[in-house]
mmCIF file of C-alpha atoms in Angstrom:
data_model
loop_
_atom_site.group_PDB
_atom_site.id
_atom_site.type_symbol
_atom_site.label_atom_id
_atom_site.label_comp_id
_atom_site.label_asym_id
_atom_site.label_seq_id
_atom_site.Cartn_x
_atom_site.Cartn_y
_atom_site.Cartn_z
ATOM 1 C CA UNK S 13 -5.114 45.184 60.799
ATOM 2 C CA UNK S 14 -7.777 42.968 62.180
ATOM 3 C CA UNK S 15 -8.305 42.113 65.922
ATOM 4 C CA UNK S 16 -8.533 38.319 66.707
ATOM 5 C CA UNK S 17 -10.884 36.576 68.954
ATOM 6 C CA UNK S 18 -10.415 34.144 70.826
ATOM 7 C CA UNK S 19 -14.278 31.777 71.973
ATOM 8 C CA UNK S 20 -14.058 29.335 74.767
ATOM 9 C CA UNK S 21 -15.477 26.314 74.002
ATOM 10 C CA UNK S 22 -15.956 23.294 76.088
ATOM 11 C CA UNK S 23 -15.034 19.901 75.438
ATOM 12 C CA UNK S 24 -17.286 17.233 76.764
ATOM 13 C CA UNK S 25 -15.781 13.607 77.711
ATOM 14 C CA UNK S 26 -17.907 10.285 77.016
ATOM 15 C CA UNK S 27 -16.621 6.495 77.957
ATOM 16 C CA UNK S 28 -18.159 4.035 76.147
ATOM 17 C CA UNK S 29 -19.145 0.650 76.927
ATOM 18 C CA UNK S 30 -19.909 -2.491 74.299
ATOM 19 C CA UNK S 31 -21.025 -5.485 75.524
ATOM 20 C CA UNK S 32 -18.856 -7.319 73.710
ATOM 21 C CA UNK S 33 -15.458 -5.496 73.938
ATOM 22 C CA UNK S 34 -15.521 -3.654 71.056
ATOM 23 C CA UNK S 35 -13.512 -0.436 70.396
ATOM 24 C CA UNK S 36 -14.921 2.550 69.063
ATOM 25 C CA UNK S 37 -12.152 4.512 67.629
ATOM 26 C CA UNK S 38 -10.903 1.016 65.956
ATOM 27 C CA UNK S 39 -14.896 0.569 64.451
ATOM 28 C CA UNK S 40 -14.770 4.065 63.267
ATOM 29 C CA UNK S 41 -11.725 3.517 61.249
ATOM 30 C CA UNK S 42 -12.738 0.586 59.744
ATOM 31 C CA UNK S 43 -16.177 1.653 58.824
ATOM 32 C CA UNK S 44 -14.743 5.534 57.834
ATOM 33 C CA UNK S 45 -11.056 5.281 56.750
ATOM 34 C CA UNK S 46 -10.468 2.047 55.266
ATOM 35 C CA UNK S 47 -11.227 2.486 51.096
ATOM 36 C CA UNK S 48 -12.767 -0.466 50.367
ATOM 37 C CA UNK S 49 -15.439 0.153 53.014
ATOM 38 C CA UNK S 50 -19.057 0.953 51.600
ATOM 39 C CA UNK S 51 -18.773 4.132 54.620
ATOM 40 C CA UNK S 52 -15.743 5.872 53.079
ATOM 41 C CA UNK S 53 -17.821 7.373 50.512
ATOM 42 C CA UNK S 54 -19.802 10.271 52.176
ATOM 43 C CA UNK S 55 -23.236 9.726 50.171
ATOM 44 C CA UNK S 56 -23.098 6.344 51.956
ATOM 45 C CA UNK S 57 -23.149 7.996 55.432
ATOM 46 C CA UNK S 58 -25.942 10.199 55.217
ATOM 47 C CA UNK S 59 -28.881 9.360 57.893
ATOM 48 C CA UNK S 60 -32.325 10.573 57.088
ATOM 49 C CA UNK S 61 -33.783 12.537 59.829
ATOM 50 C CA UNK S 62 -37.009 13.860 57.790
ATOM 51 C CA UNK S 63 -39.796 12.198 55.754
ATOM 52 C CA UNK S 64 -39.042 13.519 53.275
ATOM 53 C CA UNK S 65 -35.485 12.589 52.893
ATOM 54 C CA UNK S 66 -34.329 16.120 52.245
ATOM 55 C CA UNK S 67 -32.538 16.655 55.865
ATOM 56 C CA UNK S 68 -29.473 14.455 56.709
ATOM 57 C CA UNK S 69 -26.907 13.807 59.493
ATOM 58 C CA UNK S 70 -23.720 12.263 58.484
ATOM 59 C CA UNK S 71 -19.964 12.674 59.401
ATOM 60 C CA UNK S 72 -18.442 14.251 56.754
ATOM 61 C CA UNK S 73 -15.158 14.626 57.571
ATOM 62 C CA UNK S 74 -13.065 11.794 59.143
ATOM 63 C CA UNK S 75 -9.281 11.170 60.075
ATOM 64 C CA UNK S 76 -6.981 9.739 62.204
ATOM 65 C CA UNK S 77 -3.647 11.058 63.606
ATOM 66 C CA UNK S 78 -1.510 8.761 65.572
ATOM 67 C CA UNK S 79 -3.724 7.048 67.520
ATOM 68 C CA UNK S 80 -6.645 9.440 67.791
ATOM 69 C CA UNK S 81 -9.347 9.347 65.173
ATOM 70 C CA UNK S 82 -11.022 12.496 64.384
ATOM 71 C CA UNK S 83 -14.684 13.322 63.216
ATOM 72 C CA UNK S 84 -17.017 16.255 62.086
ATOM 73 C CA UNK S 85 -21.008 15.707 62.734
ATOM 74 C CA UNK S 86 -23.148 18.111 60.052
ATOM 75 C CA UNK S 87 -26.882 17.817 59.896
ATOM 76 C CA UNK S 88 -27.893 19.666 56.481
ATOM 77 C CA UNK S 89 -32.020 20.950 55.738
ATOM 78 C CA UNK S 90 -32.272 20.868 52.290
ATOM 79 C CA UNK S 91 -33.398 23.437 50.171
ATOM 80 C CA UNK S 92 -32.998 26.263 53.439
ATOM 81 C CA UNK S 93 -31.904 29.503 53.485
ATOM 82 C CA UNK S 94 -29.579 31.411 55.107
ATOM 83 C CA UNK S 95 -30.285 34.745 56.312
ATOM 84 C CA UNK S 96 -27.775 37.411 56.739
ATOM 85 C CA UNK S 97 -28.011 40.214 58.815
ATOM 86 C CA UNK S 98 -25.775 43.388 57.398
ATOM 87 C CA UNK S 99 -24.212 45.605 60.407
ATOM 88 C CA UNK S 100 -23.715 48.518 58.036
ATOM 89 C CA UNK S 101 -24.441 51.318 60.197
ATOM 90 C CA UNK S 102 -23.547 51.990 63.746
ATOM 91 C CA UNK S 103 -26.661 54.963 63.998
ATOM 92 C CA UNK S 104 -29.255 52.612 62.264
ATOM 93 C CA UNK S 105 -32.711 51.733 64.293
ATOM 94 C CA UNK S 106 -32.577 47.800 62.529
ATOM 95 C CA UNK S 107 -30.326 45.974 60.319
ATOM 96 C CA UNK S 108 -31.325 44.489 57.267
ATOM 97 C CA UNK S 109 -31.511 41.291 57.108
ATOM 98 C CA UNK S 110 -30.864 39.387 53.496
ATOM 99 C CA UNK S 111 -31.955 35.960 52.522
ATOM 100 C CA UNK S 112 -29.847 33.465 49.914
ATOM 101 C CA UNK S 113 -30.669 30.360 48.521
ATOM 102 C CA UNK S 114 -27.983 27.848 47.541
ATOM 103 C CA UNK S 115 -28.652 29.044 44.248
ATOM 104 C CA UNK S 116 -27.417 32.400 45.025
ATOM 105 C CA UNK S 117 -23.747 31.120 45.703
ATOM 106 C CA UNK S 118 -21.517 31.943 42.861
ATOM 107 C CA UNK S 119 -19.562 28.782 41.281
ATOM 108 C CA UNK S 120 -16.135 27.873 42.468
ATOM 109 C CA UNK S 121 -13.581 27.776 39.902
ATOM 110 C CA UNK S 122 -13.615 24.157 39.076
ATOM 111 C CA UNK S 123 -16.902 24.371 38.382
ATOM 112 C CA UNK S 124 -18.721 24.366 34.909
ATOM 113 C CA UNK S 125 -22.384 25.118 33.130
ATOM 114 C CA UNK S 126 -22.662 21.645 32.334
ATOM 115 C CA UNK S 127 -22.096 20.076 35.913
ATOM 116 C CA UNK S 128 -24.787 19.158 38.314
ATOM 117 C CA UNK S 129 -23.489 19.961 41.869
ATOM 118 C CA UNK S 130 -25.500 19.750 44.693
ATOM 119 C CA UNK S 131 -25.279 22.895 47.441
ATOM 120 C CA UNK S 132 -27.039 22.881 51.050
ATOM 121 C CA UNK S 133 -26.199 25.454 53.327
ATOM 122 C CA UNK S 134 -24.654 23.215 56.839
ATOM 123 C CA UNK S 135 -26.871 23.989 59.676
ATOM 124 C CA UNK S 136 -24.577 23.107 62.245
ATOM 125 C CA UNK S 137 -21.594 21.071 62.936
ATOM 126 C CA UNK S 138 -20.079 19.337 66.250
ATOM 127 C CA UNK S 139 -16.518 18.087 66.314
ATOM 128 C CA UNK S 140 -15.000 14.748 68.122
ATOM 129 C CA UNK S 141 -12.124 12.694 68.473
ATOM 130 C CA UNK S 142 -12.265 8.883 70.174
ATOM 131 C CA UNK S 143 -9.188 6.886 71.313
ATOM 132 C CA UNK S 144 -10.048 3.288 72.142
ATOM 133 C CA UNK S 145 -13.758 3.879 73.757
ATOM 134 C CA UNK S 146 -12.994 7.629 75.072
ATOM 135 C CA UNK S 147 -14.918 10.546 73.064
ATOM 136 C CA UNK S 148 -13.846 13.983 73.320
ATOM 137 C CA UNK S 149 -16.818 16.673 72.140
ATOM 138 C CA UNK S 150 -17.209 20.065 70.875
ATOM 139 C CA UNK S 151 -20.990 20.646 70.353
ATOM 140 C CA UNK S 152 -23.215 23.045 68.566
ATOM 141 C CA UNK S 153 -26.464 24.343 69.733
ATOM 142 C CA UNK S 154 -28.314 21.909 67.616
ATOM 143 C CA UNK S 155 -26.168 19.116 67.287
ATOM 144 C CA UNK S 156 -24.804 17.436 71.009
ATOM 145 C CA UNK S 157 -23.404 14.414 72.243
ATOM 146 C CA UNK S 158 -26.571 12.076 72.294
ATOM 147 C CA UNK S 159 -27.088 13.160 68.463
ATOM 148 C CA UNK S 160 -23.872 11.828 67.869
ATOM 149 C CA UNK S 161 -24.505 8.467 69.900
ATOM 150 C CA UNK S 162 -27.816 8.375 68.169
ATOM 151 C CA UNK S 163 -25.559 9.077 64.525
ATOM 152 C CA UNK S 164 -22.898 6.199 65.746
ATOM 153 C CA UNK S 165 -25.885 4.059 66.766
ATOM 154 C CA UNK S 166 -27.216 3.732 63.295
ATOM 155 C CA UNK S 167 -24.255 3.988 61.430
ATOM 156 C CA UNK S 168 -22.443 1.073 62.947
ATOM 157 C CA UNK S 169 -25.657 -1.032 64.267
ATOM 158 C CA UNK S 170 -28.701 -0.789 62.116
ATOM 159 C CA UNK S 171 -26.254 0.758 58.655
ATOM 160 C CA UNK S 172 -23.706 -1.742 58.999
ATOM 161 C CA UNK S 173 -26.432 -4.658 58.386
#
């Protein structure tokens, strides 16, 4: 039988502040929850962060329970790689280390020869939840709480144009 783990993680807390009174949590349903919003569709969400338009930062999932609604911050490279590092052998000097493309993931069920879906390997994700104008944050190396005021910046100031 398997051991579990337990990692600490810590939660950072934000306040924020409109000018004009507005409440985040309440925005973020609107924009994120409500169907008939153009931001309820994921595709809609994604922020270029590249040039090339390749690498994106969007919330992909979003929901609210009770009062509290709850978010997940990915930022995707496209096209990357993921390498893997096999611990195979307790006496060996190095571990080999394997590299897959997107292309090397086998199809899900569902899937079929004649669809085209679109695979990118998530290169990190940071969780929150907001009631009213209160944030509560678990960050990733790469992604942290200004990313996400940067993310919520666009997506309901210069996006929601």
């Amino acid at each position: 039988m398997s051991k579990t783990t337990t990692k600490e993680k810590t939660v950072h807390y934000k306040k924020v502040d409109f000018l004009k009174g507005a409440n985040l949590g309440q925005l973020l349903k609107t924009q994120l929850l409500e169907g008939e919003s153009f931001y309820s569709k994921a595709v809609n969400r994604q922020q270029f962060v590249s040039a090339t338009k390749d690498d994106f930062i969007l919330i992909n999932h979003a929901s609210s329970h009770q009062a509290m609604f709850f978010g997940e911050l990915i930022i995707v490279e496209s096209g990357k790689a993921q390498a893997v590092l096999k611990i195979d052998n307790d006496n060996a000097t190095e571990f080999p280390i394997k590299t897959y493309l997107t292309e090397d993931l086998p199809n899900e069920d569902d899937e079929t020869q004649d669809e085209i879906i679109r695979k990118e390997f998530i290169d990190s994700v940071l969780y929150f939840g907001v009631i009213d104008n209160h944030v509560a944050i678990i960050q990733s190396r790469s992604l942290t709480a200004r990313t996400l005021e940067s993310y919520l910046g666009w997506l309901l100031g210069e996006a929601a144009k």
